[in-house]
Coordinates of C-alpha atoms and ligand atoms in Angstrom, one line a residue:
X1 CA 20.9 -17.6 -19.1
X2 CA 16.9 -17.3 -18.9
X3 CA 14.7 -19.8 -17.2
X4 CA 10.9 -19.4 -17.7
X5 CA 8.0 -18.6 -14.8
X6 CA 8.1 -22.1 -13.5
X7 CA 11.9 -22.6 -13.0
X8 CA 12.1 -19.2 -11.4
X9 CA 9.5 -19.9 -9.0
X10 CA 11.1 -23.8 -8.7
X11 CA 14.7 -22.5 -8.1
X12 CA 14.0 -19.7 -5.9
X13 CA 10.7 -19.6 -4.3
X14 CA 10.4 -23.2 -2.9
X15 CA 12.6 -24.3 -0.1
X16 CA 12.6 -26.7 2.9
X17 CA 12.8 -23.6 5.7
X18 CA 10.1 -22.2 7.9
X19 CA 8.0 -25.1 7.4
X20 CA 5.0 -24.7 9.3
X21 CA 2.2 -27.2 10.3
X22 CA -0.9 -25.2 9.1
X23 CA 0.3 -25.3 5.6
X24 CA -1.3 -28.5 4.2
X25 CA 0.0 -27.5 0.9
X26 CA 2.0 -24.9 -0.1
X27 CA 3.6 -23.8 -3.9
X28 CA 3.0 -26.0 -6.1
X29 CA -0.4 -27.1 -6.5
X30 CA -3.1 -25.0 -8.1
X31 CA -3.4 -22.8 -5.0
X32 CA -2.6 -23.1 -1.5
X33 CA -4.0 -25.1 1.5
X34 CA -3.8 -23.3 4.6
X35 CA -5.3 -24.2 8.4
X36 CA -6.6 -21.4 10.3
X37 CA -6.4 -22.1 13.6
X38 CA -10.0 -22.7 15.4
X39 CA -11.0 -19.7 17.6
X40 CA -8.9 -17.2 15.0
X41 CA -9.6 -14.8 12.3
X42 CA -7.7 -14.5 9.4
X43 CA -6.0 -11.4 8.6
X44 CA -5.0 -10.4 4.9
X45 CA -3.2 -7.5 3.4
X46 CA -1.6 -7.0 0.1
X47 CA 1.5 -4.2 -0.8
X48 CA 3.0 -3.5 -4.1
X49 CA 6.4 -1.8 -4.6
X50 CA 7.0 0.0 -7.5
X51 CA 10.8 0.7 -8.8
X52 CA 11.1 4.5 -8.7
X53 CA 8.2 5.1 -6.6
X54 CA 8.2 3.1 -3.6
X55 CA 12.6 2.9 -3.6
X56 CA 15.3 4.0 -5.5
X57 CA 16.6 2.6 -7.9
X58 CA 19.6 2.1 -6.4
X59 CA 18.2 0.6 -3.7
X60 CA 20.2 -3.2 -3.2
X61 CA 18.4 -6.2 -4.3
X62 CA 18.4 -7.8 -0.7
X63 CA 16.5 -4.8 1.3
X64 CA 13.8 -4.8 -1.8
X65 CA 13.3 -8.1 -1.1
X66 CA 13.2 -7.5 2.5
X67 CA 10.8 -4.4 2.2
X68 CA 8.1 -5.7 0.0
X69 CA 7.8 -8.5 2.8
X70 CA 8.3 -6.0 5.9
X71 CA 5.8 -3.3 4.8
X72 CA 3.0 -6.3 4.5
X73 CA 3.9 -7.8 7.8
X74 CA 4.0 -4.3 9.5
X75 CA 0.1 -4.2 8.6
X76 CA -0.6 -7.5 10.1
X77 CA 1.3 -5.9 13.0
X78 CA -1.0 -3.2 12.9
X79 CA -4.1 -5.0 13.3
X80 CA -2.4 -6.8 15.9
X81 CA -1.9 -10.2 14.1
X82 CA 0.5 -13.2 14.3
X83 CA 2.1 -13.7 10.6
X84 CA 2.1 -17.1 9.3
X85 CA 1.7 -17.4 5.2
X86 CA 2.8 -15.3 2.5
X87 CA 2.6 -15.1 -1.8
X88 CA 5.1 -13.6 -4.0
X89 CA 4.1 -12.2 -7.7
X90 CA 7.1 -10.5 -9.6
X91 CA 7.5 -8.2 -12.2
X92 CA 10.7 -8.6 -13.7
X93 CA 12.3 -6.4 -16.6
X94 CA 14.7 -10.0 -16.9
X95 CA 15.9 -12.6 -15.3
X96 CA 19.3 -11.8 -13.5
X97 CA 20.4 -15.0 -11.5
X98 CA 22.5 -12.5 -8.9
X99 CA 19.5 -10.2 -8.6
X100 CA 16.8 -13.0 -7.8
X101 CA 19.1 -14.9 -5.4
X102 CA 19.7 -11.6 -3.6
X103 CA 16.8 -10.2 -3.4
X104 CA 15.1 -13.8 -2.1
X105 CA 18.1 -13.8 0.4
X106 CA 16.8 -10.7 2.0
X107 CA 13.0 -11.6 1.6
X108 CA 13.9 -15.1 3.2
X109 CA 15.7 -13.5 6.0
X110 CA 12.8 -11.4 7.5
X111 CA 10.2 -14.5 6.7
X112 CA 12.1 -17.2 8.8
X113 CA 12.6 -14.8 11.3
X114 CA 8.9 -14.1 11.5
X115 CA 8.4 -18.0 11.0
X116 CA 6.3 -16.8 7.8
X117 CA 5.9 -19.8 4.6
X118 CA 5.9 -18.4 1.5
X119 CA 3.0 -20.7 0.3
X120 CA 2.4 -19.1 -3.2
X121 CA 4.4 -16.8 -6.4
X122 CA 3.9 -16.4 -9.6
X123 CA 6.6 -14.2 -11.8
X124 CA 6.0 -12.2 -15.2
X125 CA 8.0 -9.8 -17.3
X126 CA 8.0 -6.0 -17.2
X127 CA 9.0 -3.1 -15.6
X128 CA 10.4 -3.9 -12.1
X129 CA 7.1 -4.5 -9.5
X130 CA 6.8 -6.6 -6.2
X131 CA 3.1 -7.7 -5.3
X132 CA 3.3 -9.1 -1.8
X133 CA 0.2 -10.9 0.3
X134 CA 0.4 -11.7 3.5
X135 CA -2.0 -13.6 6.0
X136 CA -1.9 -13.9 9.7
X137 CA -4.1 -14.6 12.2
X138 CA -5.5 -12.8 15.4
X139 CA -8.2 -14.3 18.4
X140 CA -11.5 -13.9 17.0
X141 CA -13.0 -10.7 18.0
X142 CA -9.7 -9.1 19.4
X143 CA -8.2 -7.4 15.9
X144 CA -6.7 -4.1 16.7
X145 CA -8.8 -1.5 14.2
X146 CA -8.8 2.1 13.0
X147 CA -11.7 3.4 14.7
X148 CA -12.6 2.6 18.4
X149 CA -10.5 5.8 19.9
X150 CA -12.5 7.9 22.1
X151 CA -12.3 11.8 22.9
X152 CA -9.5 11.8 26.0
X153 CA -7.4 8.5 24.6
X154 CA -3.9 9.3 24.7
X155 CA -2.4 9.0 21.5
X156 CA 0.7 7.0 21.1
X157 CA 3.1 6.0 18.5
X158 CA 6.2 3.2 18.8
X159 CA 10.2 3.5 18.0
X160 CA 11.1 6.6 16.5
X161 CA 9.6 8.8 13.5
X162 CA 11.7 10.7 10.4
X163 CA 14.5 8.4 10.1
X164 CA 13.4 6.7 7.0
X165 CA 12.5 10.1 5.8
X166 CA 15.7 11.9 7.2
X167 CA 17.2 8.6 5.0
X168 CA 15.9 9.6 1.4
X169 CA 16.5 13.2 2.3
X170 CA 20.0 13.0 2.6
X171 CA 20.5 10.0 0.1
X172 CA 24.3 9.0 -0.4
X173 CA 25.1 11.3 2.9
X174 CA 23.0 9.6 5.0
X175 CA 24.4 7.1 7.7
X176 CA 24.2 3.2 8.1
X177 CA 21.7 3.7 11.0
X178 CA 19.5 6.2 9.2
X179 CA 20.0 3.8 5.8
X180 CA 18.8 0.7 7.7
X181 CA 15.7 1.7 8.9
X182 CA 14.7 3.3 5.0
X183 CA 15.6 -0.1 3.8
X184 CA 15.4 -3.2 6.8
X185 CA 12.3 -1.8 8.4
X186 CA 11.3 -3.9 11.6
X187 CA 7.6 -4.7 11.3
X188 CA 6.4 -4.5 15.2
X189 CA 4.6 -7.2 15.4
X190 CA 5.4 -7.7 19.1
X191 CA 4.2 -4.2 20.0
X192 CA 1.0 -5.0 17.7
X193 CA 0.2 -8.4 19.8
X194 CA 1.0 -7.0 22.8
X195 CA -1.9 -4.5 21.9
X196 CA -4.4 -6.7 21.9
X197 CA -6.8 -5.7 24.4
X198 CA -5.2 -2.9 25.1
X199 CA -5.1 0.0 22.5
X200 CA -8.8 1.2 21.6
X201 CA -7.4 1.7 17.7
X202 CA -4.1 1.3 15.8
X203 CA -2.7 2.1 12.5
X204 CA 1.1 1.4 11.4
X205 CA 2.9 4.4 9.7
X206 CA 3.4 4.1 5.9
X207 CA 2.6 7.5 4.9
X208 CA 3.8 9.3 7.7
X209 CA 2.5 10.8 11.0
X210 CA -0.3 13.0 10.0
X211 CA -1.4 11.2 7.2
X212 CA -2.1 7.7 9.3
X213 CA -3.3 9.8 12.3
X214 CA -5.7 11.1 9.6
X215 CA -6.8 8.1 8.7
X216 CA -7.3 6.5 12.0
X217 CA -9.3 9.9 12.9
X218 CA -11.3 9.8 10.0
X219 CA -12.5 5.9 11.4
X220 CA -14.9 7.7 13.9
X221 CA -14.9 11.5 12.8
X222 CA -12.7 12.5 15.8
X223 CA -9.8 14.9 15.9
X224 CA -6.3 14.7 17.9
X225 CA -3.8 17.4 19.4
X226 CA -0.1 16.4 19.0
X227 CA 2.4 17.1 20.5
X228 CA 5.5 18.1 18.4
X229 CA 8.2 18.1 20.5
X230 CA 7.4 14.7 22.3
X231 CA 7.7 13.1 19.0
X232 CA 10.2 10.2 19.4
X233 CA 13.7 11.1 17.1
X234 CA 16.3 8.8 17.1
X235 CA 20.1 9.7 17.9
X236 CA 20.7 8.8 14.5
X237 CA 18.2 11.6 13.5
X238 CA 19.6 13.6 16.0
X239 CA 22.9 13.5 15.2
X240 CA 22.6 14.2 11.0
X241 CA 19.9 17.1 11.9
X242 CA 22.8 18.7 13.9
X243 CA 25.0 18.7 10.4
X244 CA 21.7 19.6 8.1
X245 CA 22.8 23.5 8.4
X246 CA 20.0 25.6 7.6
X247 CA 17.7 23.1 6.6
X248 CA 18.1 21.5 10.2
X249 CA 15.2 23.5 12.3
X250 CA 12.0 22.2 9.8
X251 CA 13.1 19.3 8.8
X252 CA 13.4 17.8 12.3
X253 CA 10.0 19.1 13.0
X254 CA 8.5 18.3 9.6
X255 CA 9.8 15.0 8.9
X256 CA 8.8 13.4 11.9
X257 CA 5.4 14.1 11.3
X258 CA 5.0 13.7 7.5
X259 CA 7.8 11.9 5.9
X260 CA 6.2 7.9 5.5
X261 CA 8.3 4.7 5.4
X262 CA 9.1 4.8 9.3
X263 CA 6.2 1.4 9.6
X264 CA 6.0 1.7 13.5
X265 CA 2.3 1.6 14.7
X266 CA 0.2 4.5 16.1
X267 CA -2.5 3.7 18.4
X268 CA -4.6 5.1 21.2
X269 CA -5.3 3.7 24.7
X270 CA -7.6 5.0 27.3
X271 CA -6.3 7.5 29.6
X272 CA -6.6 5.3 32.6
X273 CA -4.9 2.6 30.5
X274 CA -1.4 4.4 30.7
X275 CA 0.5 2.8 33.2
X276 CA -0.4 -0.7 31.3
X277 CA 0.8 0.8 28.3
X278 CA 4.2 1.5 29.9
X279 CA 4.3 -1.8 31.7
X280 CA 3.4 -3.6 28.2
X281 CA 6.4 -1.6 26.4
X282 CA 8.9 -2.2 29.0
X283 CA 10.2 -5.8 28.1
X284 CA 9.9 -4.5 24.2
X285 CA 13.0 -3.2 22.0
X286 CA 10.8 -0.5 20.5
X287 CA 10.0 1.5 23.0
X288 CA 6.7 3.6 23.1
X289 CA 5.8 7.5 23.2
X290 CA 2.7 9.6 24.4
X291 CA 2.3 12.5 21.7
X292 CA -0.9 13.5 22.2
X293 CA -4.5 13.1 23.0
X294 CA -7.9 12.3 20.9
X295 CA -10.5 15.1 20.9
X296 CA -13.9 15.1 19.8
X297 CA -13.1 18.6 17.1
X298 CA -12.3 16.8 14.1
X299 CA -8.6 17.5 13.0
X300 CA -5.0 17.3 13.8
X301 CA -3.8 20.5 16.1
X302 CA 0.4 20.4 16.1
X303 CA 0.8 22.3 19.2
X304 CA 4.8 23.0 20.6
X305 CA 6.3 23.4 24.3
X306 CA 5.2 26.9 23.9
X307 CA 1.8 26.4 22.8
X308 CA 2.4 28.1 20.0
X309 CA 0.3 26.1 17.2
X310 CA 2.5 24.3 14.7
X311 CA 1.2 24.3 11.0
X312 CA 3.0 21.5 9.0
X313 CA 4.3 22.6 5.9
X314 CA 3.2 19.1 4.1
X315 CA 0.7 16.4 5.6
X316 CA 2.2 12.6 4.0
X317 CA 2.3 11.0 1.0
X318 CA -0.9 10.5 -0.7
X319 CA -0.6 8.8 -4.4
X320 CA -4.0 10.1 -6.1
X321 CA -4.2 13.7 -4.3
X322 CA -6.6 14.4 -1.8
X323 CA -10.0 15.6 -3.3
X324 CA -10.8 16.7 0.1
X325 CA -7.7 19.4 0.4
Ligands
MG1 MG1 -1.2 0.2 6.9

């Protein structure tokens, strides 16, 4: 069975669920109407997944779906907006009816639970590729941004780091905990609202630790000690570490720092701030860690318990290379 662009986007993309007020009108029309409410600034971000590249090929229809909305959302999250409206464009190599209703299960099921319209999709054929854009909006004037961090901020990051790397590492051996949090990401986008106000800069973690960090440094041309051994690891991590035999040593300090895909948000706060930090995460699943501080030498020092400096064998994912080494 085939059905062309517009009964694809007819059959799976519109539906009655998550209707939301500030969409005047959604898909359908030429382009999308959408209400920005007064006082606000719109947020916009845009992800593309690549089969191969950004997931496995194995990887099940439902978590893709999932992901390619999850990874946008965590960026709203990161600038410390609320989600509202969402567009689709897929690359398809066919149309497979079980495929598309599985993989718009599990986009659908991180959307409404976000209360995020898809308002907008468009389909065409090739090799497997997922274009996601999503907008949100935040109070005017109170976006959380890369740069603002000062020399003496603490540095902070939320949930745990290396899982989703620990994930892909160990592939088929890896657990259901570890597995879930490569593929059903949680964007924090309670933590991210919660910042408002709060953190002095932010940046959620695609890339990993160091390469974020880096980029959230690079905002104002400051530099940050870290702390290696307050990095938060789950008891997921934990646990499959304790069974990585020889391996186990660097990779629970390397994949913490540099393995990407883990989406929680790093940020800085003022020093004096840190007992509202605490207080903010305290009613939050996620949780919240201090792993270092901001310094004014440009650079990322991985320091350990015994001061003994850390150098990381990799620093992140970066797709083009990094022409400055
Ligand atoms: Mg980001």
């Amino acid at each position: 069975m085939s059905l062309d662009e517009f009964g694809i986007i007819r059959r799976h993309f519109v539906r009655n669920a998550a209707v939301r007020d500030d969409v005047v009108a959604g898909i359908g029309d030429d382009a999308a109407l959408l209400r920005v409410p007064a006082g606000h600034e719109l947020v916009v971000c845009t992800d593309t997944l690549v089969a191969g590249r950004h997931f496995p090929a194995t990887t099940a229809p439902a978590a893709i779906g999932y992901k390619a909305l999850a990874v946008n959302l965590s960026d709203l999250a990161a600038m410390g907006a609320d989600p509202a409206w969402v567009t689709l464009a897929l690359t398809l190599p066919g149309y497979d009816e079980a495929w598309m209703s599985e993989f718009m299960q599990g986009f659908f099921r991180l959307a409404d639970s976000c209360n995020v319209a898809l308002v907008g999709g468009d389909t065409t054929r090739g090799p497997l590729s997922i274009t996601v854009q999503a907008q949100g909006f935040v109070p005017s004037g109170q976006a959380l941004m890369r740069h603002g961090a000062q020399p003496g901020d603490h540095v902070y990051v939320t949930g745990t780091l290396g899982d989703a790397g620990l994930a892909l590492y160990l592939a088929e051996q890896a657990d259901a905990e570890l597995r879930q949090r490569l593929d059903y990401p949680e964007p924090r986008l309670q933590a991210g609202r919660a910042l408002r106000g709060l953190a002095s800069s932010a940046i959620d973690i695609s890339d990993g630790l160091l390469a974020d960090l880096g980029h959230l440094l690079e905002a104002d041309r400051l530099g940050a000690s870290i702390e290696t051994d307050l990095l938060p690891r789950s008891a997921a991590f934990e646990n499959a570490i304790r069974q990585a035999g020889a391996d186990a040593e660097s990779l629970a300090q390397e994949l913490p720092l540099s393995a990407g895909d883990d989406y929680e948000i790093c940020f800085t706060a003022r020093a004096a701030d840190e007992a509202a930090v605490m207080a903010t995460f305290a009613p939050l699943d996620c949780g919240c860690t201090r792993i270092g501080v901001i310094e004014q030498q440009p650079g990322i020092r991985c320091l350990r318990a015994n001061a003994i400096a850390y150098l990381p064998a990799f620093t992140g994912y970066n797709h083009f290379g990094d022409p400055d080494g």
